[in-house]
Amino acid sequence: RRTTPMRQPLRRPAVLDPNVIAPTLTTAYDFEGFQGSYASLYATLGLYVLSFPGLWSTIKRATKVALVQNTYEFPGENAPGGGRPMREIAGDVMAYMQANNYEVADAGETITFRGKIAASKSQAFFLSFVTLVCLGSLALVLQIQFPAVGNYWFGLCLLGPYAGVFYWGSAQENEDREFKVKLTANDEETETLMVLRGGKEDVERMEREMALQQQGMVRVKGVFEDMLA
């Protein structure tokens, strides 16, 4: 006799209670929290805090002039191959200074020139941009570290332009630049020395434009110097 298998009653699929699975999903896929190591976040935040004094130092140093002093030599009036008298060299220096908006402030043994140099707009924009990037990266770390504040941390980026404002104000206070020039000659008047003391950029520009030769050094002409002359 053939036996017919008994049919199993259909069972409805179990329905999970949303109130039960919600905490599980929140724990497994918590996009609002941080699932990594908080030690690494604290280390990153500490590195940012340690690096910010360097940013402030960069902004402050941008408003100051780096002073240098160089000595240049000229063949004197009695040099074997012929040279230039000291008065002629002094005249060239005076003409250069007047062409660059410098005026004589003191005409003693050392001539002191004083002039006004405008602050650099590109430097102000650069400092603002660097500060903006630094504050933005700091805000990103703080947003992960302290999520309760949320995107409000990026309000720190509003302080970025103040770096350029600080530079601009401080640079305008230091517009008056001094440039000291001292000319001396040996007893035989075969060599004339000129000592320049001023801002590094100003001294380098004068050396380049007047083709000056530093004492004890040999000036080598550049490959494209004749083409640019």
PDB file of C-alpha atoms in Angstrom:
ATOM      1  CA  ARG A   1       0.000   0.000   0.000  1.00  0.00           C
ATOM      2  CA  ARG A   2       1.322   3.422  -1.031  1.00  0.00           C
ATOM      3  CA  THR A   3       1.659   5.941   1.772  1.00  0.00           C
ATOM      4  CA  THR A   4       1.171   9.596   1.126  1.00  0.00           C
ATOM      5  CA  PRO A   5       3.529  11.920   3.057  1.00  0.00           C
ATOM      6  CA  MET A   6       1.833  14.298   5.328  1.00  0.00           C
ATOM      7  CA  ARG A   7       1.911  17.898   4.307  1.00  0.00           C
ATOM      8  CA  GLN A   8       3.683  20.233   6.649  1.00  0.00           C
ATOM      9  CA  PRO A   9       1.721  23.301   7.587  1.00  0.00           C
ATOM     10  CA  LEU A  10       3.007  26.525   6.060  1.00  0.00           C
ATOM     11  CA  ARG A  11       4.747  28.791   8.461  1.00  0.00           C
ATOM     12  CA  ARG A  12       4.785  32.506   8.174  1.00  0.00           C
ATOM     13  CA  PRO A  13       8.239  34.066   8.065  1.00  0.00           C
ATOM     14  CA  ALA A  14       9.270  35.582  11.319  1.00  0.00           C
ATOM     15  CA  VAL A  15       8.816  39.314  11.385  1.00  0.00           C
ATOM     16  CA  LEU A  16      11.537  41.143  13.252  1.00  0.00           C
ATOM     17  CA  ASP A  17      10.531  43.933  15.510  1.00  0.00           C
ATOM     18  CA  PRO A  18      12.071  47.216  14.268  1.00  0.00           C
ATOM     19  CA  ASN A  19      12.489  48.332  17.838  1.00  0.00           C
ATOM     20  CA  VAL A  20      14.709  45.314  18.446  1.00  0.00           C
ATOM     21  CA  ILE A  21      16.960  45.533  15.364  1.00  0.00           C
ATOM     22  CA  ALA A  22      17.364  49.331  15.358  1.00  0.00           C
ATOM     23  CA  PRO A  23      19.994  49.405  18.146  1.00  0.00           C
ATOM     24  CA  THR A  24      21.872  46.579  16.400  1.00  0.00           C
ATOM     25  CA  LEU A  25      21.985  48.435  13.070  1.00  0.00           C
ATOM     26  CA  THR A  26      22.980  51.647  14.797  1.00  0.00           C
ATOM     27  CA  THR A  27      25.867  49.892  16.503  1.00  0.00           C
ATOM     28  CA  ALA A  28      27.048  48.121  13.360  1.00  0.00           C
ATOM     29  CA  TYR A  29      26.682  51.066  10.988  1.00  0.00           C
ATOM     30  CA  ASP A  30      27.226  54.081  13.163  1.00  0.00           C
ATOM     31  CA  PHE A  31      28.160  56.711  10.585  1.00  0.00           C
ATOM     32  CA  GLU A  32      27.816  59.540  13.048  1.00  0.00           C
ATOM     33  CA  GLY A  33      30.292  58.133  15.568  1.00  0.00           C
ATOM     34  CA  PHE A  34      33.866  56.989  15.196  1.00  0.00           C
ATOM     35  CA  GLN A  35      34.663  53.252  15.184  1.00  0.00           C
ATOM     36  CA  GLY A  36      38.463  53.545  15.045  1.00  0.00           C
ATOM     37  CA  SER A  37      41.080  54.130  17.680  1.00  0.00           C
ATOM     38  CA  TYR A  38      40.613  57.282  19.689  1.00  0.00           C
ATOM     39  CA  ALA A  39      44.299  57.157  20.616  1.00  0.00           C
ATOM     40  CA  SER A  40      45.208  57.958  17.011  1.00  0.00           C
ATOM     41  CA  LEU A  41      42.781  60.875  17.016  1.00  0.00           C
ATOM     42  CA  TYR A  42      44.254  62.281  20.203  1.00  0.00           C
ATOM     43  CA  ALA A  43      47.746  61.912  18.725  1.00  0.00           C
ATOM     44  CA  THR A  44      46.684  63.720  15.533  1.00  0.00           C
ATOM     45  CA  LEU A  45      45.030  66.494  17.511  1.00  0.00           C
ATOM     46  CA  GLY A  46      48.155  66.847  19.645  1.00  0.00           C
ATOM     47  CA  LEU A  47      50.342  67.165  16.533  1.00  0.00           C
ATOM     48  CA  TYR A  48      48.072  69.897  15.195  1.00  0.00           C
ATOM     49  CA  VAL A  49      48.266  71.796  18.464  1.00  0.00           C
ATOM     50  CA  LEU A  50      52.071  71.513  18.491  1.00  0.00           C
ATOM     51  CA  SER A  51      52.343  72.723  14.891  1.00  0.00           C
ATOM     52  CA  PHE A  52      50.251  75.856  15.302  1.00  0.00           C
ATOM     53  CA  PRO A  53      53.004  77.867  17.078  1.00  0.00           C
ATOM     54  CA  GLY A  54      55.024  77.353  13.903  1.00  0.00           C
ATOM     55  CA  LEU A  55      52.203  78.882  11.866  1.00  0.00           C
ATOM     56  CA  TRP A  56      52.074  81.909  14.165  1.00  0.00           C
ATOM     57  CA  SER A  57      55.868  82.250  13.959  1.00  0.00           C
ATOM     58  CA  THR A  58      55.686  82.210  10.153  1.00  0.00           C
ATOM     59  CA  ILE A  59      53.095  84.990  10.146  1.00  0.00           C
ATOM     60  CA  LYS A  60      55.133  87.128  12.565  1.00  0.00           C
ATOM     61  CA  ARG A  61      58.429  86.642  10.714  1.00  0.00           C
ATOM     62  CA  ALA A  62      56.781  87.670   7.437  1.00  0.00           C
ATOM     63  CA  THR A  63      56.408  91.213   8.811  1.00  0.00           C
ATOM     64  CA  LYS A  64      60.075  91.562   9.719  1.00  0.00           C
ATOM     65  CA  VAL A  65      62.986  92.444   7.468  1.00  0.00           C
ATOM     66  CA  ALA A  66      65.951  90.077   7.399  1.00  0.00           C
ATOM     67  CA  LEU A  67      69.043  92.298   7.670  1.00  0.00           C
ATOM     68  CA  VAL A  68      72.291  91.327   5.959  1.00  0.00           C
ATOM     69  CA  GLN A  69      75.680  92.996   5.602  1.00  0.00           C
ATOM     70  CA  ASN A  70      77.888  92.409   2.578  1.00  0.00           C
ATOM     71  CA  THR A  71      81.222  93.884   1.527  1.00  0.00           C
ATOM     72  CA  TYR A  72      81.962  94.603  -2.123  1.00  0.00           C
ATOM     73  CA  GLU A  73      85.269  95.508  -3.736  1.00  0.00           C
ATOM     74  CA  PHE A  74      86.186  97.781  -6.655  1.00  0.00           C
ATOM     75  CA  PRO A  75      89.511  98.459  -8.378  1.00  0.00           C
ATOM     76  CA  GLY A  76      90.803 101.742  -6.960  1.00  0.00           C
ATOM     77  CA  GLU A  77      91.823 104.819  -8.867  1.00  0.00           C
ATOM     78  CA  ASN A  78      95.512 103.775  -8.792  1.00  0.00           C
ATOM     79  CA  ALA A  79      94.938 100.110  -9.582  1.00  0.00           C
ATOM     80  CA  PRO A  80      97.355  98.639 -12.162  1.00  0.00           C
ATOM     81  CA  GLY A  81      94.647  97.865 -14.670  1.00  0.00           C
ATOM     82  CA  GLY A  82      92.822 101.105 -14.069  1.00  0.00           C
ATOM     83  CA  GLY A  83      89.898 101.668 -11.757  1.00  0.00           C
ATOM     84  CA  ARG A  84      87.318 104.151 -10.567  1.00  0.00           C
ATOM     85  CA  PRO A  85      87.703 106.911  -8.006  1.00  0.00           C
ATOM     86  CA  MET A  86      85.664 106.629  -4.827  1.00  0.00           C
ATOM     87  CA  ARG A  87      83.700 109.770  -5.660  1.00  0.00           C
ATOM     88  CA  GLU A  88      82.418 108.193  -8.873  1.00  0.00           C
ATOM     89  CA  ILE A  89      81.303 105.041  -7.030  1.00  0.00           C
ATOM     90  CA  ALA A  90      79.526 107.168  -4.424  1.00  0.00           C
ATOM     91  CA  GLY A  91      77.739 109.019  -7.225  1.00  0.00           C
ATOM     92  CA  ASP A  92      76.479 105.744  -8.722  1.00  0.00           C
ATOM     93  CA  VAL A  93      75.228 104.588  -5.322  1.00  0.00           C
ATOM     94  CA  MET A  94      73.453 107.913  -4.772  1.00  0.00           C
ATOM     95  CA  ALA A  95      71.786 107.719  -8.197  1.00  0.00           C
ATOM     96  CA  TYR A  96      70.629 104.161  -7.545  1.00  0.00           C
ATOM     97  CA  MET A  97      69.165 105.057  -4.167  1.00  0.00           C
ATOM     98  CA  GLN A  98      67.290 108.075  -5.485  1.00  0.00           C
ATOM     99  CA  ALA A  99      65.889 106.002  -8.360  1.00  0.00           C
ATOM    100  CA  ASN A 100      64.476 103.555  -5.781  1.00  0.00           C
ATOM    101  CA  ASN A 101      62.807 106.261  -3.632  1.00  0.00           C
ATOM    102  CA  TYR A 102      65.500 106.424  -0.951  1.00  0.00           C
ATOM    103  CA  GLU A 103      66.572 109.685   0.639  1.00  0.00           C
ATOM    104  CA  VAL A 104      69.712 110.557   2.590  1.00  0.00           C
ATOM    105  CA  ALA A 105      68.965 110.498   6.322  1.00  0.00           C
ATOM    106  CA  ASP A 106      72.538 110.805   7.616  1.00  0.00           C
ATOM    107  CA  ALA A 107      75.642 111.748   5.616  1.00  0.00           C
ATOM    108  CA  GLY A 108      78.412 110.906   8.090  1.00  0.00           C
ATOM    109  CA  GLU A 109      81.190 108.385   7.589  1.00  0.00           C
ATOM    110  CA  THR A 110      78.446 105.860   6.968  1.00  0.00           C
ATOM    111  CA  ILE A 111      75.694 107.157   4.701  1.00  0.00           C
ATOM    112  CA  THR A 112      72.222 106.171   5.868  1.00  0.00           C
ATOM    113  CA  PHE A 113      69.415 106.095   3.338  1.00  0.00           C
ATOM    114  CA  ARG A 114      65.776 105.818   4.302  1.00  0.00           C
ATOM    115  CA  GLY A 115      62.911 104.922   2.017  1.00  0.00           C
ATOM    116  CA  LYS A 116      59.407 103.534   1.959  1.00  0.00           C
ATOM    117  CA  ILE A 117      58.663 100.049   0.684  1.00  0.00           C
ATOM    118  CA  ALA A 118      55.054  98.959   0.280  1.00  0.00           C
ATOM    119  CA  ALA A 119      53.755  95.739   1.785  1.00  0.00           C
ATOM    120  CA  SER A 120      53.381  92.771  -0.551  1.00  0.00           C
ATOM    121  CA  LYS A 121      49.796  91.885  -1.498  1.00  0.00           C
ATOM    122  CA  SER A 122      50.840  88.431  -2.698  1.00  0.00           C
ATOM    123  CA  GLN A 123      52.427  87.744   0.697  1.00  0.00           C
ATOM    124  CA  ALA A 124      49.210  88.763   2.462  1.00  0.00           C
ATOM    125  CA  PHE A 125      47.082  86.472   0.253  1.00  0.00           C
ATOM    126  CA  PHE A 126      49.544  83.611   0.703  1.00  0.00           C
ATOM    127  CA  LEU A 127      49.464  83.855   4.503  1.00  0.00           C
ATOM    128  CA  SER A 128      45.666  83.988   4.462  1.00  0.00           C
ATOM    129  CA  PHE A 129      45.493  80.879   2.272  1.00  0.00           C
ATOM    130  CA  VAL A 130      47.959  78.896   4.397  1.00  0.00           C
ATOM    131  CA  THR A 131      46.129  79.830   7.598  1.00  0.00           C
ATOM    132  CA  LEU A 132      42.785  78.901   6.023  1.00  0.00           C
ATOM    133  CA  VAL A 133      44.056  75.435   5.053  1.00  0.00           C
ATOM    134  CA  CYS A 134      45.568  74.846   8.505  1.00  0.00           C
ATOM    135  CA  LEU A 135      42.397  75.882  10.318  1.00  0.00           C
ATOM    136  CA  GLY A 136      40.269  73.798   7.958  1.00  0.00           C
ATOM    137  CA  SER A 137      42.317  70.657   8.634  1.00  0.00           C
ATOM    138  CA  LEU A 138      42.159  71.351  12.365  1.00  0.00           C
ATOM    139  CA  ALA A 139      38.382  71.734  12.159  1.00  0.00           C
ATOM    140  CA  LEU A 140      38.148  68.358  10.391  1.00  0.00           C
ATOM    141  CA  VAL A 141      40.041  66.645  13.226  1.00  0.00           C
ATOM    142  CA  LEU A 142      37.965  68.415  15.885  1.00  0.00           C
ATOM    143  CA  GLN A 143      34.746  67.445  14.112  1.00  0.00           C
ATOM    144  CA  ILE A 144      35.660  63.766  14.431  1.00  0.00           C
ATOM    145  CA  GLN A 145      36.989  64.150  17.946  1.00  0.00           C
ATOM    146  CA  PHE A 146      34.028  66.148  19.246  1.00  0.00           C
ATOM    147  CA  PRO A 147      31.048  65.294  16.983  1.00  0.00           C
ATOM    148  CA  ALA A 148      28.569  67.089  19.237  1.00  0.00           C
ATOM    149  CA  VAL A 149      29.695  70.446  17.833  1.00  0.00           C
ATOM    150  CA  GLY A 150      29.364  69.167  14.269  1.00  0.00           C
ATOM    151  CA  ASN A 151      30.164  71.387  11.306  1.00  0.00           C
ATOM    152  CA  TYR A 152      30.400  74.457  13.495  1.00  0.00           C
ATOM    153  CA  TRP A 153      34.091  73.648  13.937  1.00  0.00           C
ATOM    154  CA  PHE A 154      34.650  74.899  10.380  1.00  0.00           C
ATOM    155  CA  GLY A 155      33.803  78.363  11.645  1.00  0.00           C
ATOM    156  CA  LEU A 156      37.484  78.491  12.617  1.00  0.00           C
ATOM    157  CA  CYS A 157      38.227  79.020   8.922  1.00  0.00           C
ATOM    158  CA  LEU A 158      36.796  82.513   9.235  1.00  0.00           C
ATOM    159  CA  LEU A 159      39.970  83.448  11.114  1.00  0.00           C
ATOM    160  CA  GLY A 160      42.124  82.725   8.031  1.00  0.00           C
ATOM    161  CA  PRO A 161      41.890  86.191   6.416  1.00  0.00           C
ATOM    162  CA  TYR A 162      42.988  87.815   9.670  1.00  0.00           C
ATOM    163  CA  ALA A 163      46.498  86.481   9.037  1.00  0.00           C
ATOM    164  CA  GLY A 164      46.706  88.661   5.932  1.00  0.00           C
ATOM    165  CA  VAL A 165      45.208  91.599   7.817  1.00  0.00           C
ATOM    166  CA  PHE A 166      47.777  91.213  10.599  1.00  0.00           C
ATOM    167  CA  TYR A 167      50.633  91.049   8.077  1.00  0.00           C
ATOM    168  CA  TRP A 168      49.356  94.075   6.180  1.00  0.00           C
ATOM    169  CA  GLY A 169      49.057  96.213   9.290  1.00  0.00           C
ATOM    170  CA  SER A 170      52.446  95.200  10.678  1.00  0.00           C
ATOM    171  CA  ALA A 171      54.191  95.586   7.319  1.00  0.00           C
ATOM    172  CA  GLN A 172      52.853  99.113   6.885  1.00  0.00           C
ATOM    173  CA  GLU A 173      54.281 100.023  10.286  1.00  0.00           C
ATOM    174  CA  ASN A 174      57.689  98.854   9.048  1.00  0.00           C
ATOM    175  CA  GLU A 175      57.546 100.641   5.700  1.00  0.00           C
ATOM    176  CA  ASP A 176      60.457 102.914   6.640  1.00  0.00           C
ATOM    177  CA  ARG A 177      63.541 100.939   5.638  1.00  0.00           C
ATOM    178  CA  GLU A 178      67.116 101.952   6.328  1.00  0.00           C
ATOM    179  CA  PHE A 179      70.028 101.237   4.049  1.00  0.00           C
ATOM    180  CA  LYS A 180      73.576 101.932   5.257  1.00  0.00           C
ATOM    181  CA  VAL A 181      76.517 102.388   2.881  1.00  0.00           C
ATOM    182  CA  LYS A 182      80.161 102.859   3.853  1.00  0.00           C
ATOM    183  CA  LEU A 183      82.997 103.446   1.351  1.00  0.00           C
ATOM    184  CA  THR A 184      86.659 103.021   2.268  1.00  0.00           C
ATOM    185  CA  ALA A 185      89.915 102.858   0.281  1.00  0.00           C
ATOM    186  CA  ASN A 186      93.370 101.590   1.131  1.00  0.00           C
ATOM    187  CA  ASP A 187      96.336 103.953   1.482  1.00  0.00           C
ATOM    188  CA  GLU A 188      97.553 103.339  -2.069  1.00  0.00           C
ATOM    189  CA  GLU A 189      93.999 103.803  -3.432  1.00  0.00           C
ATOM    190  CA  THR A 190      94.292 100.598  -5.401  1.00  0.00           C
ATOM    191  CA  GLU A 191      91.167  99.081  -3.925  1.00  0.00           C
ATOM    192  CA  THR A 192      87.843 100.477  -2.734  1.00  0.00           C
ATOM    193  CA  LEU A 193      85.555  98.612  -0.388  1.00  0.00           C
ATOM    194  CA  MET A 194      81.841  99.265  -0.005  1.00  0.00           C
ATOM    195  CA  VAL A 195      79.919  97.853   2.974  1.00  0.00           C
ATOM    196  CA  LEU A 196      76.162  97.538   2.513  1.00  0.00           C
ATOM    197  CA  ARG A 197      73.740  96.835   5.345  1.00  0.00           C
ATOM    198  CA  GLY A 198      70.010  96.545   4.744  1.00  0.00           C
ATOM    199  CA  GLY A 199      67.171  94.183   3.949  1.00  0.00           C
ATOM    200  CA  LYS A 200      68.238  90.960   2.303  1.00  0.00           C
ATOM    201  CA  GLU A 201      66.047  91.456  -0.760  1.00  0.00           C
ATOM    202  CA  ASP A 202      67.167  95.078  -1.137  1.00  0.00           C
ATOM    203  CA  VAL A 203      70.868  94.202  -0.926  1.00  0.00           C
ATOM    204  CA  GLU A 204      70.520  91.314  -3.375  1.00  0.00           C
ATOM    205  CA  ARG A 205      68.620  93.508  -5.844  1.00  0.00           C
ATOM    206  CA  MET A 206      71.273  96.236  -5.647  1.00  0.00           C
ATOM    207  CA  GLU A 207      74.038  93.652  -6.114  1.00  0.00           C
ATOM    208  CA  ARG A 208      72.286  92.283  -9.176  1.00  0.00           C
ATOM    209  CA  GLU A 209      71.377  95.592 -10.817  1.00  0.00           C
ATOM    210  CA  MET A 210      74.761  97.280 -10.204  1.00  0.00           C
ATOM    211  CA  ALA A 211      76.767  94.107 -10.987  1.00  0.00           C
ATOM    212  CA  LEU A 212      78.625  94.282  -7.667  1.00  0.00           C
ATOM    213  CA  GLN A 213      81.332  91.803  -6.713  1.00  0.00           C
ATOM    214  CA  GLN A 214      81.603  90.603  -3.142  1.00  0.00           C
ATOM    215  CA  GLN A 215      84.985  90.731  -1.481  1.00  0.00           C
ATOM    216  CA  GLY A 216      86.981  87.538  -1.912  1.00  0.00           C
ATOM    217  CA  MET A 217      84.588  86.139  -4.502  1.00  0.00           C
ATOM    218  CA  VAL A 218      84.697  85.916  -8.282  1.00  0.00           C
ATOM    219  CA  ARG A 219      81.581  86.965 -10.120  1.00  0.00           C
ATOM    220  CA  VAL A 220      80.562  84.534 -12.860  1.00  0.00           C
ATOM    221  CA  LYS A 221      78.208  85.816 -15.509  1.00  0.00           C
ATOM    222  CA  GLY A 222      75.056  83.819 -16.080  1.00  0.00           C
ATOM    223  CA  VAL A 223      74.331  82.023 -19.347  1.00  0.00           C
ATOM    224  CA  PHE A 224      71.400  84.298 -20.233  1.00  0.00           C
ATOM    225  CA  GLU A 225      72.782  87.480 -18.644  1.00  0.00           C
ATOM    226  CA  ASP A 226      73.850  89.027 -21.958  1.00  0.00           C
ATOM    227  CA  MET A 227      70.471  88.193 -23.508  1.00  0.00           C
ATOM    228  CA  LEU A 228      68.549  89.864 -20.668  1.00  0.00           C
ATOM    229  CA  ALA A 229      70.763  92.935 -20.594  1.00  0.00           C
TER     230      ALA A 229
END
